[in-house]
Amino acid sequence: MAHPIRHGSTNDHPGRPHPLAARLPRFDETVQYDVVRDSLMPEEQIDGVYASDSAIALCGITNRRVILLDTAFPGGRAALITAPYSRITTVAYVSTEDDPIFSRTVAIQIGRTFYEVTCRGEEQAAEIHDLITWHLID
């Protein structure tokens, strides 16, 4: 059985550079970028801010943590969740039997809870997955 290959990749796996090596922080919507920017701590930098089509309305990634906006918080409330990389145990692609493995949904496990971020495309999901993975293993 062949191993799944992400679109645009090759079978040989050269050392992967940091996903943000050649560009400024990426973001989808200015208002969401502002939410993350306004919650930064000293010496913290934004890697990317991504809008989502799920209950997790945004996923912000910094050099120190992941910030999620959960709009399905109990009681009809929203919660801005902060997860330092030391608390994130897993980042994974979520797909159905009919979808490719590298789907547009990424799951982030914080403690015992999984948060699903449904991205606007597979490339955005790959970027979120790769950024978090980079910070977890760096």
Short mmCIF file of N, CA, C and O in Angstrom, two decimals:
data_model
loop_
_atom_site.label_atom_id
_atom_site.label_comp_id
_atom_site.label_asym_id
_atom_site.label_seq_id
_atom_site.Cartn_x
_atom_site.Cartn_y
_atom_site.Cartn_z
N MET A 1 0.84 -1.19 0.00
CA MET A 1 0.00 0.00 0.00
C MET A 1 0.88 1.24 0.00
O MET A 1 1.81 1.37 0.78
N ALA A 2 0.60 2.15 -0.88
CA ALA A 2 1.39 3.38 -0.97
C ALA A 2 1.01 4.33 0.16
O ALA A 2 -0.13 4.37 0.59
N HIS A 3 1.98 5.07 0.62
CA HIS A 3 1.71 6.07 1.64
C HIS A 3 1.07 7.29 1.00
O HIS A 3 1.40 7.64 -0.13
N PRO A 4 0.13 7.94 1.71
CA PRO A 4 -0.51 9.13 1.12
C PRO A 4 0.50 10.26 0.97
O PRO A 4 1.33 10.49 1.84
N ILE A 5 0.45 10.90 -0.15
CA ILE A 5 1.33 12.03 -0.44
C ILE A 5 0.48 13.29 -0.52
O ILE A 5 -0.53 13.31 -1.21
N ARG A 6 0.88 14.32 0.20
CA ARG A 6 0.18 15.59 0.14
C ARG A 6 0.36 16.20 -1.24
O ARG A 6 1.43 16.11 -1.83
N HIS A 7 -0.68 16.80 -1.74
CA HIS A 7 -0.63 17.46 -3.04
C HIS A 7 0.56 18.40 -3.10
O HIS A 7 0.78 19.22 -2.22
N GLY A 8 1.36 18.26 -4.16
CA GLY A 8 2.50 19.14 -4.34
C GLY A 8 3.77 18.65 -3.68
O GLY A 8 4.81 19.29 -3.78
N SER A 9 3.73 17.52 -2.96
CA SER A 9 4.95 17.03 -2.34
C SER A 9 5.53 15.88 -3.15
O SER A 9 4.91 15.38 -4.07
N THR A 10 6.73 15.47 -2.79
CA THR A 10 7.39 14.39 -3.50
C THR A 10 7.65 13.25 -2.55
O THR A 10 7.48 13.37 -1.34
N ASN A 11 8.13 12.13 -3.10
CA ASN A 11 8.41 10.97 -2.25
C ASN A 11 9.64 11.18 -1.38
O ASN A 11 9.73 10.62 -0.30
N ASP A 12 10.64 11.94 -1.86
CA ASP A 12 11.80 12.19 -1.01
C ASP A 12 11.47 13.38 -0.11
O ASP A 12 10.86 14.34 -0.53
N HIS A 13 11.83 13.28 1.14
CA HIS A 13 11.44 14.27 2.13
C HIS A 13 12.66 15.07 2.59
O HIS A 13 13.31 14.71 3.56
N PRO A 14 12.99 16.14 1.88
CA PRO A 14 14.11 16.97 2.33
C PRO A 14 13.74 17.67 3.64
O PRO A 14 12.57 17.78 3.98
N GLY A 15 14.73 18.15 4.37
CA GLY A 15 14.46 18.89 5.60
C GLY A 15 13.52 20.04 5.34
O GLY A 15 13.72 20.81 4.40
N ARG A 16 12.47 20.14 6.13
CA ARG A 16 11.46 21.17 5.92
C ARG A 16 11.85 22.45 6.65
O ARG A 16 12.08 22.42 7.84
N PRO A 17 11.91 23.58 5.94
CA PRO A 17 12.21 24.85 6.62
C PRO A 17 11.00 25.29 7.44
O PRO A 17 9.89 24.78 7.28
N HIS A 18 11.22 26.25 8.30
CA HIS A 18 10.10 26.80 9.08
C HIS A 18 9.04 27.28 8.09
O HIS A 18 9.36 27.93 7.09
N PRO A 19 7.76 26.96 8.34
CA PRO A 19 6.70 27.32 7.39
C PRO A 19 6.57 28.81 7.10
O PRO A 19 5.99 29.20 6.11
N LEU A 20 7.11 29.65 7.96
CA LEU A 20 6.98 31.10 7.76
C LEU A 20 8.27 31.77 7.36
O LEU A 20 8.39 32.98 7.43
N ALA A 21 9.24 31.00 6.92
CA ALA A 21 10.57 31.55 6.69
C ALA A 21 10.58 32.74 5.73
O ALA A 21 11.38 33.64 5.88
N ALA A 22 9.69 32.77 4.74
CA ALA A 22 9.79 33.79 3.70
C ALA A 22 8.61 34.75 3.63
O ALA A 22 8.41 35.38 2.61
N ARG A 23 7.81 34.86 4.69
CA ARG A 23 6.66 35.75 4.57
C ARG A 23 6.23 36.33 5.90
O ARG A 23 6.61 35.86 6.96
N LEU A 24 5.41 37.34 5.83
CA LEU A 24 4.86 37.97 7.02
C LEU A 24 3.77 37.10 7.61
O LEU A 24 3.31 36.16 6.97
N PRO A 25 3.29 37.41 8.81
CA PRO A 25 2.17 36.61 9.35
C PRO A 25 0.99 36.60 8.38
O PRO A 25 0.67 37.60 7.76
N ARG A 26 0.37 35.46 8.26
CA ARG A 26 -0.76 35.30 7.36
C ARG A 26 -2.06 35.42 8.16
O ARG A 26 -2.14 34.94 9.28
N PHE A 27 -3.06 36.07 7.54
CA PHE A 27 -4.36 36.15 8.19
C PHE A 27 -5.44 36.30 7.13
O PHE A 27 -5.18 36.78 6.02
N ASP A 28 -6.65 35.86 7.48
CA ASP A 28 -7.78 35.90 6.56
C ASP A 28 -8.57 37.20 6.68
O ASP A 28 -8.94 37.80 5.70
N GLU A 29 -8.83 37.60 7.91
CA GLU A 29 -9.68 38.78 8.14
C GLU A 29 -9.03 39.69 9.17
O GLU A 29 -8.57 39.22 10.21
N THR A 30 -9.02 40.98 8.89
CA THR A 30 -8.35 41.94 9.77
C THR A 30 -8.93 41.93 11.17
O THR A 30 -8.18 41.99 12.15
N VAL A 31 -10.24 41.83 11.32
CA VAL A 31 -10.85 41.87 12.65
C VAL A 31 -10.38 40.69 13.49
O VAL A 31 -10.14 40.82 14.70
N GLN A 32 -10.22 39.53 12.88
CA GLN A 32 -9.74 38.37 13.62
C GLN A 32 -8.26 38.52 13.98
O GLN A 32 -7.83 38.15 15.07
N TYR A 33 -7.50 39.07 13.07
CA TYR A 33 -6.09 39.36 13.35
C TYR A 33 -5.99 40.29 14.55
O TYR A 33 -5.15 40.09 15.44
N ASP A 34 -6.85 41.31 14.60
CA ASP A 34 -6.84 42.27 15.70
C ASP A 34 -7.16 41.60 17.04
O ASP A 34 -6.58 41.97 18.06
N VAL A 35 -8.07 40.63 17.04
CA VAL A 35 -8.41 39.90 18.28
C VAL A 35 -7.16 39.21 18.83
O VAL A 35 -6.86 39.30 20.02
N VAL A 36 -6.44 38.54 17.96
CA VAL A 36 -5.23 37.84 18.39
C VAL A 36 -4.13 38.84 18.77
O VAL A 36 -3.49 38.71 19.81
N ARG A 37 -3.93 39.86 17.95
CA ARG A 37 -2.91 40.87 18.23
C ARG A 37 -3.13 41.52 19.59
O ARG A 37 -2.19 41.74 20.35
N ASP A 38 -4.40 41.81 19.92
CA ASP A 38 -4.71 42.48 21.18
C ASP A 38 -4.51 41.59 22.40
O ASP A 38 -4.51 42.07 23.53
N SER A 39 -4.34 40.28 22.19
CA SER A 39 -4.14 39.37 23.32
C SER A 39 -2.68 38.92 23.45
O SER A 39 -2.38 38.06 24.28
N LEU A 40 -1.77 39.50 22.66
CA LEU A 40 -0.37 39.10 22.71
C LEU A 40 0.30 39.50 24.02
O LEU A 40 0.01 40.53 24.60
N MET A 41 1.23 38.65 24.43
CA MET A 41 2.07 38.92 25.59
C MET A 41 3.39 39.50 25.09
O MET A 41 3.70 39.43 23.90
N PRO A 42 4.19 40.07 26.00
CA PRO A 42 5.49 40.60 25.57
C PRO A 42 6.32 39.53 24.85
O PRO A 42 6.33 38.36 25.26
N GLU A 43 6.99 39.91 23.79
CA GLU A 43 7.86 39.06 22.98
C GLU A 43 7.13 37.93 22.25
O GLU A 43 7.75 36.99 21.78
N GLU A 44 5.82 38.02 22.16
CA GLU A 44 5.05 37.03 21.42
C GLU A 44 4.78 37.58 20.02
O GLU A 44 4.50 38.76 19.86
N GLN A 45 4.89 36.70 19.02
CA GLN A 45 4.70 37.10 17.64
C GLN A 45 3.65 36.21 16.98
O GLN A 45 3.60 35.00 17.24
N ILE A 46 2.84 36.80 16.11
CA ILE A 46 1.81 36.05 15.39
C ILE A 46 2.43 35.36 14.17
O ILE A 46 3.11 35.99 13.38
N ASP A 47 2.16 34.06 14.06
CA ASP A 47 2.55 33.30 12.87
C ASP A 47 1.41 33.33 11.84
O ASP A 47 1.66 33.42 10.65
N GLY A 48 0.18 33.23 12.31
CA GLY A 48 -0.95 33.24 11.40
C GLY A 48 -2.26 33.28 12.16
O GLY A 48 -2.34 32.85 13.31
N VAL A 49 -3.29 33.82 11.51
CA VAL A 49 -4.65 33.85 12.06
C VAL A 49 -5.58 33.39 10.96
O VAL A 49 -5.56 33.95 9.86
N TYR A 50 -6.38 32.37 11.24
CA TYR A 50 -7.18 31.72 10.21
C TYR A 50 -8.64 31.67 10.61
O TYR A 50 -8.98 31.26 11.72
N ALA A 51 -9.51 32.09 9.69
CA ALA A 51 -10.96 31.97 9.89
C ALA A 51 -11.35 30.52 9.68
O ALA A 51 -10.69 29.78 8.95
N SER A 52 -12.44 30.11 10.34
CA SER A 52 -12.87 28.73 10.25
C SER A 52 -14.36 28.67 9.96
O SER A 52 -15.11 29.57 10.31
N ASP A 53 -14.77 27.57 9.32
CA ASP A 53 -16.18 27.35 9.01
C ASP A 53 -16.82 26.41 10.02
O ASP A 53 -17.76 25.69 9.70
N SER A 54 -16.32 26.39 11.25
CA SER A 54 -16.87 25.49 12.28
C SER A 54 -17.14 26.29 13.55
O SER A 54 -17.04 27.52 13.56
N ALA A 55 -17.47 25.59 14.62
CA ALA A 55 -17.73 26.25 15.91
C ALA A 55 -16.48 26.99 16.40
O ALA A 55 -16.59 27.98 17.12
N ILE A 56 -15.31 26.52 16.01
CA ILE A 56 -14.09 27.26 16.30
C ILE A 56 -13.96 28.30 15.19
O ILE A 56 -13.57 28.00 14.08
N ALA A 57 -14.35 29.53 15.50
CA ALA A 57 -14.46 30.59 14.49
C ALA A 57 -13.11 31.11 14.01
O ALA A 57 -13.01 31.62 12.90
N LEU A 58 -12.08 31.00 14.85
CA LEU A 58 -10.76 31.42 14.42
C LEU A 58 -9.71 30.60 15.13
O LEU A 58 -9.92 30.09 16.23
N CYS A 59 -8.58 30.48 14.47
CA CYS A 59 -7.42 29.79 15.02
C CYS A 59 -6.23 30.72 14.85
O CYS A 59 -5.84 31.02 13.72
N GLY A 60 -5.71 31.21 15.95
CA GLY A 60 -4.53 32.06 15.92
C GLY A 60 -3.32 31.26 16.38
O GLY A 60 -3.40 30.52 17.37
N ILE A 61 -2.23 31.40 15.66
CA ILE A 61 -1.01 30.67 16.01
C ILE A 61 0.10 31.69 16.24
O ILE A 61 0.36 32.54 15.39
N THR A 62 0.71 31.63 17.41
CA THR A 62 1.82 32.51 17.72
C THR A 62 3.07 31.66 17.97
O THR A 62 3.01 30.43 17.92
N ASN A 63 4.16 32.31 18.27
CA ASN A 63 5.38 31.57 18.57
C ASN A 63 5.33 30.90 19.94
O ASN A 63 6.20 30.09 20.26
N ARG A 64 4.28 31.16 20.75
CA ARG A 64 4.19 30.59 22.09
C ARG A 64 2.94 29.76 22.35
O ARG A 64 2.92 28.97 23.28
N ARG A 65 1.88 29.96 21.54
CA ARG A 65 0.61 29.29 21.85
C ARG A 65 -0.32 29.28 20.66
O ARG A 65 -0.08 29.93 19.65
N VAL A 66 -1.43 28.55 20.83
CA VAL A 66 -2.53 28.55 19.87
C VAL A 66 -3.72 29.20 20.57
O VAL A 66 -4.00 28.92 21.74
N ILE A 67 -4.41 30.08 19.85
CA ILE A 67 -5.57 30.80 20.39
C ILE A 67 -6.76 30.41 19.52
O ILE A 67 -6.73 30.53 18.30
N LEU A 68 -7.83 29.91 20.18
CA LEU A 68 -9.04 29.47 19.48
C LEU A 68 -10.23 30.27 19.98
O LEU A 68 -10.35 30.51 21.18
N LEU A 69 -11.10 30.66 19.07
CA LEU A 69 -12.36 31.29 19.46
C LEU A 69 -13.47 30.27 19.28
O LEU A 69 -13.83 29.91 18.16
N ASP A 70 -13.97 29.76 20.41
CA ASP A 70 -15.01 28.74 20.41
C ASP A 70 -16.36 29.43 20.55
O ASP A 70 -16.70 29.95 21.61
N THR A 71 -17.14 29.44 19.47
CA THR A 71 -18.45 30.11 19.48
C THR A 71 -19.58 29.20 19.95
O THR A 71 -20.72 29.64 20.03
N ALA A 72 -19.27 27.95 20.24
CA ALA A 72 -20.29 27.00 20.71
C ALA A 72 -20.10 26.70 22.19
O ALA A 72 -20.44 25.62 22.67
N PHE A 73 -19.58 27.66 22.92
CA PHE A 73 -19.38 27.47 24.35
C PHE A 73 -20.75 27.35 25.03
O PHE A 73 -21.71 28.00 24.59
N PRO A 74 -20.88 26.53 26.07
CA PRO A 74 -22.18 26.34 26.72
C PRO A 74 -22.84 27.66 27.13
O PRO A 74 -22.17 28.62 27.49
N GLY A 75 -24.15 27.68 27.03
CA GLY A 75 -24.92 28.86 27.41
C GLY A 75 -24.97 29.91 26.32
O GLY A 75 -25.29 31.07 26.59
N GLY A 76 -24.66 29.54 25.09
CA GLY A 76 -24.70 30.49 23.99
C GLY A 76 -23.61 31.54 24.04
O GLY A 76 -23.72 32.60 23.44
N ARG A 77 -22.54 31.25 24.77
CA ARG A 77 -21.44 32.19 24.91
C ARG A 77 -20.28 31.79 24.00
O ARG A 77 -20.28 30.73 23.41
N ALA A 78 -19.31 32.66 23.88
CA ALA A 78 -18.09 32.37 23.12
C ALA A 78 -16.93 32.42 24.09
O ALA A 78 -16.95 33.15 25.09
N ALA A 79 -15.90 31.62 23.81
CA ALA A 79 -14.72 31.59 24.66
C ALA A 79 -13.47 31.74 23.82
O ALA A 79 -13.32 31.10 22.79
N LEU A 80 -12.57 32.60 24.27
CA LEU A 80 -11.27 32.74 23.65
C LEU A 80 -10.33 31.83 24.44
O LEU A 80 -10.01 32.09 25.59
N ILE A 81 -9.91 30.75 23.81
CA ILE A 81 -9.14 29.70 24.48
C ILE A 81 -7.66 29.86 24.12
O ILE A 81 -7.31 30.01 22.96
N THR A 82 -6.82 29.81 25.13
CA THR A 82 -5.37 29.86 24.94
C THR A 82 -4.78 28.52 25.30
O THR A 82 -5.07 27.97 26.36
N ALA A 83 -3.94 27.99 24.41
CA ALA A 83 -3.27 26.72 24.67
C ALA A 83 -1.79 26.86 24.38
O ALA A 83 -1.38 26.94 23.22
N PRO A 84 -0.96 26.89 25.44
CA PRO A 84 0.47 26.89 25.19
C PRO A 84 0.88 25.56 24.55
O PRO A 84 0.21 24.54 24.75
N TYR A 85 1.94 25.57 23.78
CA TYR A 85 2.34 24.35 23.09
C TYR A 85 2.61 23.19 24.04
O TYR A 85 2.41 22.03 23.68
N SER A 86 2.98 23.49 25.27
CA SER A 86 3.23 22.41 26.24
C SER A 86 1.95 21.65 26.60
O SER A 86 2.02 20.54 27.12
N ARG A 87 0.78 22.22 26.33
CA ARG A 87 -0.50 21.57 26.64
C ARG A 87 -1.12 20.89 25.42
O ARG A 87 -2.11 20.17 25.55
N ILE A 88 -0.59 21.14 24.25
CA ILE A 88 -1.12 20.52 23.03
C ILE A 88 -0.42 19.19 22.84
O ILE A 88 0.82 19.12 22.81
N THR A 89 -1.20 18.12 22.75
CA THR A 89 -0.62 16.79 22.63
C THR A 89 -0.70 16.24 21.22
O THR A 89 0.11 15.39 20.85
N THR A 90 -1.66 16.69 20.42
CA THR A 90 -1.86 16.14 19.09
C THR A 90 -2.40 17.21 18.15
O THR A 90 -3.22 18.03 18.55
N VAL A 91 -1.94 17.16 16.91
CA VAL A 91 -2.56 17.92 15.83
C VAL A 91 -2.77 16.90 14.71
O VAL A 91 -1.88 16.10 14.41
N ALA A 92 -3.98 16.89 14.14
CA ALA A 92 -4.31 15.83 13.18
C ALA A 92 -5.24 16.34 12.10
O ALA A 92 -6.02 17.27 12.32
N TYR A 93 -5.16 15.70 10.94
CA TYR A 93 -6.15 15.93 9.90
C TYR A 93 -7.34 15.02 10.21
O TYR A 93 -7.18 13.88 10.65
N VAL A 94 -8.55 15.52 9.97
CA VAL A 94 -9.77 14.74 10.17
C VAL A 94 -10.44 14.59 8.82
O VAL A 94 -10.66 15.58 8.12
N SER A 95 -10.75 13.36 8.44
CA SER A 95 -11.38 13.14 7.14
C SER A 95 -12.35 11.97 7.24
O SER A 95 -12.28 11.16 8.15
N THR A 96 -13.24 11.89 6.28
CA THR A 96 -14.15 10.76 6.17
C THR A 96 -13.53 9.75 5.21
O THR A 96 -12.49 10.01 4.59
N GLU A 97 -14.17 8.64 5.07
CA GLU A 97 -13.68 7.60 4.18
C GLU A 97 -13.56 8.09 2.74
O GLU A 97 -12.69 7.67 1.99
N ASP A 98 -14.43 9.00 2.34
CA ASP A 98 -14.44 9.50 0.96
C ASP A 98 -13.52 10.70 0.74
O ASP A 98 -13.28 11.09 -0.40
N ASP A 99 -13.02 11.31 1.81
CA ASP A 99 -12.16 12.49 1.70
C ASP A 99 -10.69 12.09 1.66
O ASP A 99 -10.31 11.03 2.17
N PRO A 100 -9.84 12.96 1.11
CA PRO A 100 -8.41 12.68 1.18
C PRO A 100 -7.93 12.80 2.62
O PRO A 100 -8.54 13.50 3.43
N ILE A 101 -6.85 12.13 2.95
CA ILE A 101 -6.31 12.20 4.31
C ILE A 101 -5.99 13.64 4.69
O ILE A 101 -6.26 14.07 5.78
N PHE A 102 -5.39 14.38 3.76
CA PHE A 102 -5.04 15.77 4.04
C PHE A 102 -6.25 16.64 3.71
O PHE A 102 -6.31 17.31 2.69
N SER A 103 -7.23 16.60 4.59
CA SER A 103 -8.50 17.29 4.36
C SER A 103 -8.41 18.74 4.80
O SER A 103 -7.36 19.23 5.20
N ARG A 104 -9.55 19.42 4.81
CA ARG A 104 -9.58 20.82 5.24
C ARG A 104 -9.96 20.97 6.70
O ARG A 104 -10.14 22.07 7.19
N THR A 105 -10.05 19.85 7.44
CA THR A 105 -10.34 19.91 8.87
C THR A 105 -9.14 19.43 9.67
O THR A 105 -8.58 18.37 9.40
N VAL A 106 -8.75 20.25 10.64
CA VAL A 106 -7.63 19.94 11.51
C VAL A 106 -8.16 19.84 12.94
O VAL A 106 -8.94 20.69 13.37
N ALA A 107 -7.75 18.80 13.65
CA ALA A 107 -8.12 18.64 15.06
C ALA A 107 -6.90 18.94 15.92
O ALA A 107 -5.78 18.52 15.61
N ILE A 108 -7.12 19.70 16.98
CA ILE A 108 -6.06 20.06 17.92
C ILE A 108 -6.47 19.52 19.29
O ILE A 108 -7.54 19.87 19.79
N GLN A 109 -5.64 18.66 19.86
CA GLN A 109 -5.96 18.10 21.18
C GLN A 109 -5.25 18.90 22.24
O GLN A 109 -4.02 19.02 22.25
N ILE A 110 -6.06 19.43 23.16
CA ILE A 110 -5.56 20.18 24.30
C ILE A 110 -6.07 19.45 25.53
O ILE A 110 -7.28 19.41 25.78
N GLY A 111 -5.17 18.84 26.27
CA GLY A 111 -5.60 17.98 27.38
C GLY A 111 -6.38 16.80 26.81
O GLY A 111 -5.90 16.11 25.92
N ARG A 112 -7.59 16.61 27.27
CA ARG A 112 -8.44 15.52 26.77
C ARG A 112 -9.45 15.98 25.73
O ARG A 112 -10.25 15.19 25.25
N THR A 113 -9.43 17.24 25.39
CA THR A 113 -10.43 17.80 24.48
C THR A 113 -9.85 18.03 23.10
O THR A 113 -8.74 18.56 22.96
N PHE A 114 -10.61 17.62 22.08
CA PHE A 114 -10.24 17.90 20.69
C PHE A 114 -11.06 19.09 20.20
O PHE A 114 -12.26 19.15 20.41
N TYR A 115 -10.40 20.01 19.53
CA TYR A 115 -11.06 21.15 18.90
C TYR A 115 -10.86 21.00 17.40
O TYR A 115 -9.73 20.83 16.94
N GLU A 116 -11.95 21.06 16.65
CA GLU A 116 -11.87 20.92 15.20
C GLU A 116 -11.94 22.29 14.53
O GLU A 116 -12.83 23.08 14.82
N VAL A 117 -11.00 22.52 13.65
CA VAL A 117 -10.94 23.76 12.87
C VAL A 117 -11.19 23.36 11.42
O VAL A 117 -10.36 22.67 10.82
N THR A 118 -12.34 23.76 10.87
CA THR A 118 -12.65 23.46 9.47
C THR A 118 -12.23 24.66 8.64
O THR A 118 -12.84 25.73 8.71
N CYS A 119 -11.19 24.47 7.88
CA CYS A 119 -10.57 25.56 7.13
C CYS A 119 -11.31 25.83 5.83
O CYS A 119 -12.15 25.06 5.39
N ARG A 120 -10.94 26.92 5.20
CA ARG A 120 -11.56 27.32 3.93
C ARG A 120 -10.95 26.59 2.74
O ARG A 120 -11.38 26.77 1.62
N GLY A 121 -9.94 25.76 2.98
CA GLY A 121 -9.33 24.98 1.92
C GLY A 121 -8.25 24.07 2.49
O GLY A 121 -7.82 24.22 3.63
N GLU A 122 -7.83 23.10 1.68
CA GLU A 122 -6.82 22.15 2.11
C GLU A 122 -5.47 22.82 2.36
O GLU A 122 -4.73 22.41 3.26
N GLU A 123 -5.13 23.85 1.57
CA GLU A 123 -3.86 24.53 1.77
C GLU A 123 -3.80 25.25 3.11
O GLU A 123 -2.78 25.25 3.79
N GLN A 124 -4.92 25.86 3.50
CA GLN A 124 -4.98 26.53 4.79
C GLN A 124 -4.86 25.51 5.92
O GLN A 124 -4.15 25.74 6.89
N ALA A 125 -5.53 24.37 5.78
CA ALA A 125 -5.43 23.31 6.79
C ALA A 125 -4.00 22.82 6.91
O ALA A 125 -3.50 22.60 8.02
N ALA A 126 -3.33 22.65 5.77
CA ALA A 126 -1.94 22.19 5.79
C ALA A 126 -1.05 23.20 6.51
O ALA A 126 -0.14 22.83 7.26
N GLU A 127 -1.31 24.49 6.30
CA GLU A 127 -0.50 25.51 6.95
C GLU A 127 -0.70 25.49 8.46
O GLU A 127 0.26 25.55 9.22
N ILE A 128 -1.96 25.39 8.91
CA ILE A 128 -2.23 25.31 10.35
C ILE A 128 -1.56 24.07 10.93
O ILE A 128 -0.86 24.14 11.95
N HIS A 129 -1.76 22.93 10.29
CA HIS A 129 -1.17 21.67 10.76
C HIS A 129 0.35 21.79 10.85
O HIS A 129 0.97 21.43 11.85
N ASP A 130 0.97 22.32 9.80
CA ASP A 130 2.43 22.41 9.76
C ASP A 130 2.98 23.41 10.76
O ASP A 130 4.02 23.16 11.38
N LEU A 131 2.31 24.53 10.94
CA LEU A 131 2.77 25.52 11.92
C LEU A 131 2.74 24.95 13.33
O LEU A 131 3.70 25.09 14.09
N ILE A 132 1.62 24.31 13.69
CA ILE A 132 1.52 23.75 15.04
C ILE A 132 2.53 22.62 15.21
O ILE A 132 3.23 22.54 16.22
N THR A 133 2.64 21.76 14.21
CA THR A 133 3.60 20.66 14.28
C THR A 133 5.01 21.21 14.45
O THR A 133 5.81 20.70 15.25
N TRP A 134 5.35 22.25 13.68
CA TRP A 134 6.68 22.86 13.79
C TRP A 134 6.96 23.29 15.22
O TRP A 134 8.04 23.01 15.75
N HIS A 135 6.00 23.94 15.86
CA HIS A 135 6.20 24.41 17.23
C HIS A 135 6.26 23.24 18.22
O HIS A 135 6.96 23.32 19.22
N LEU A 136 5.52 22.18 17.97
CA LEU A 136 5.53 21.04 18.87
C LEU A 136 6.86 20.29 18.85
O LEU A 136 7.30 19.77 19.88
N ILE A 137 7.49 20.21 17.68
CA ILE A 137 8.72 19.42 17.59
C ILE A 137 9.99 20.27 17.54
O ILE A 137 11.08 19.73 17.55
N ASP A 138 9.83 21.59 17.48
CA ASP A 138 10.99 22.47 17.41
C ASP A 138 11.74 22.47 18.72
O ASP A 138 11.25 22.51 19.77
#
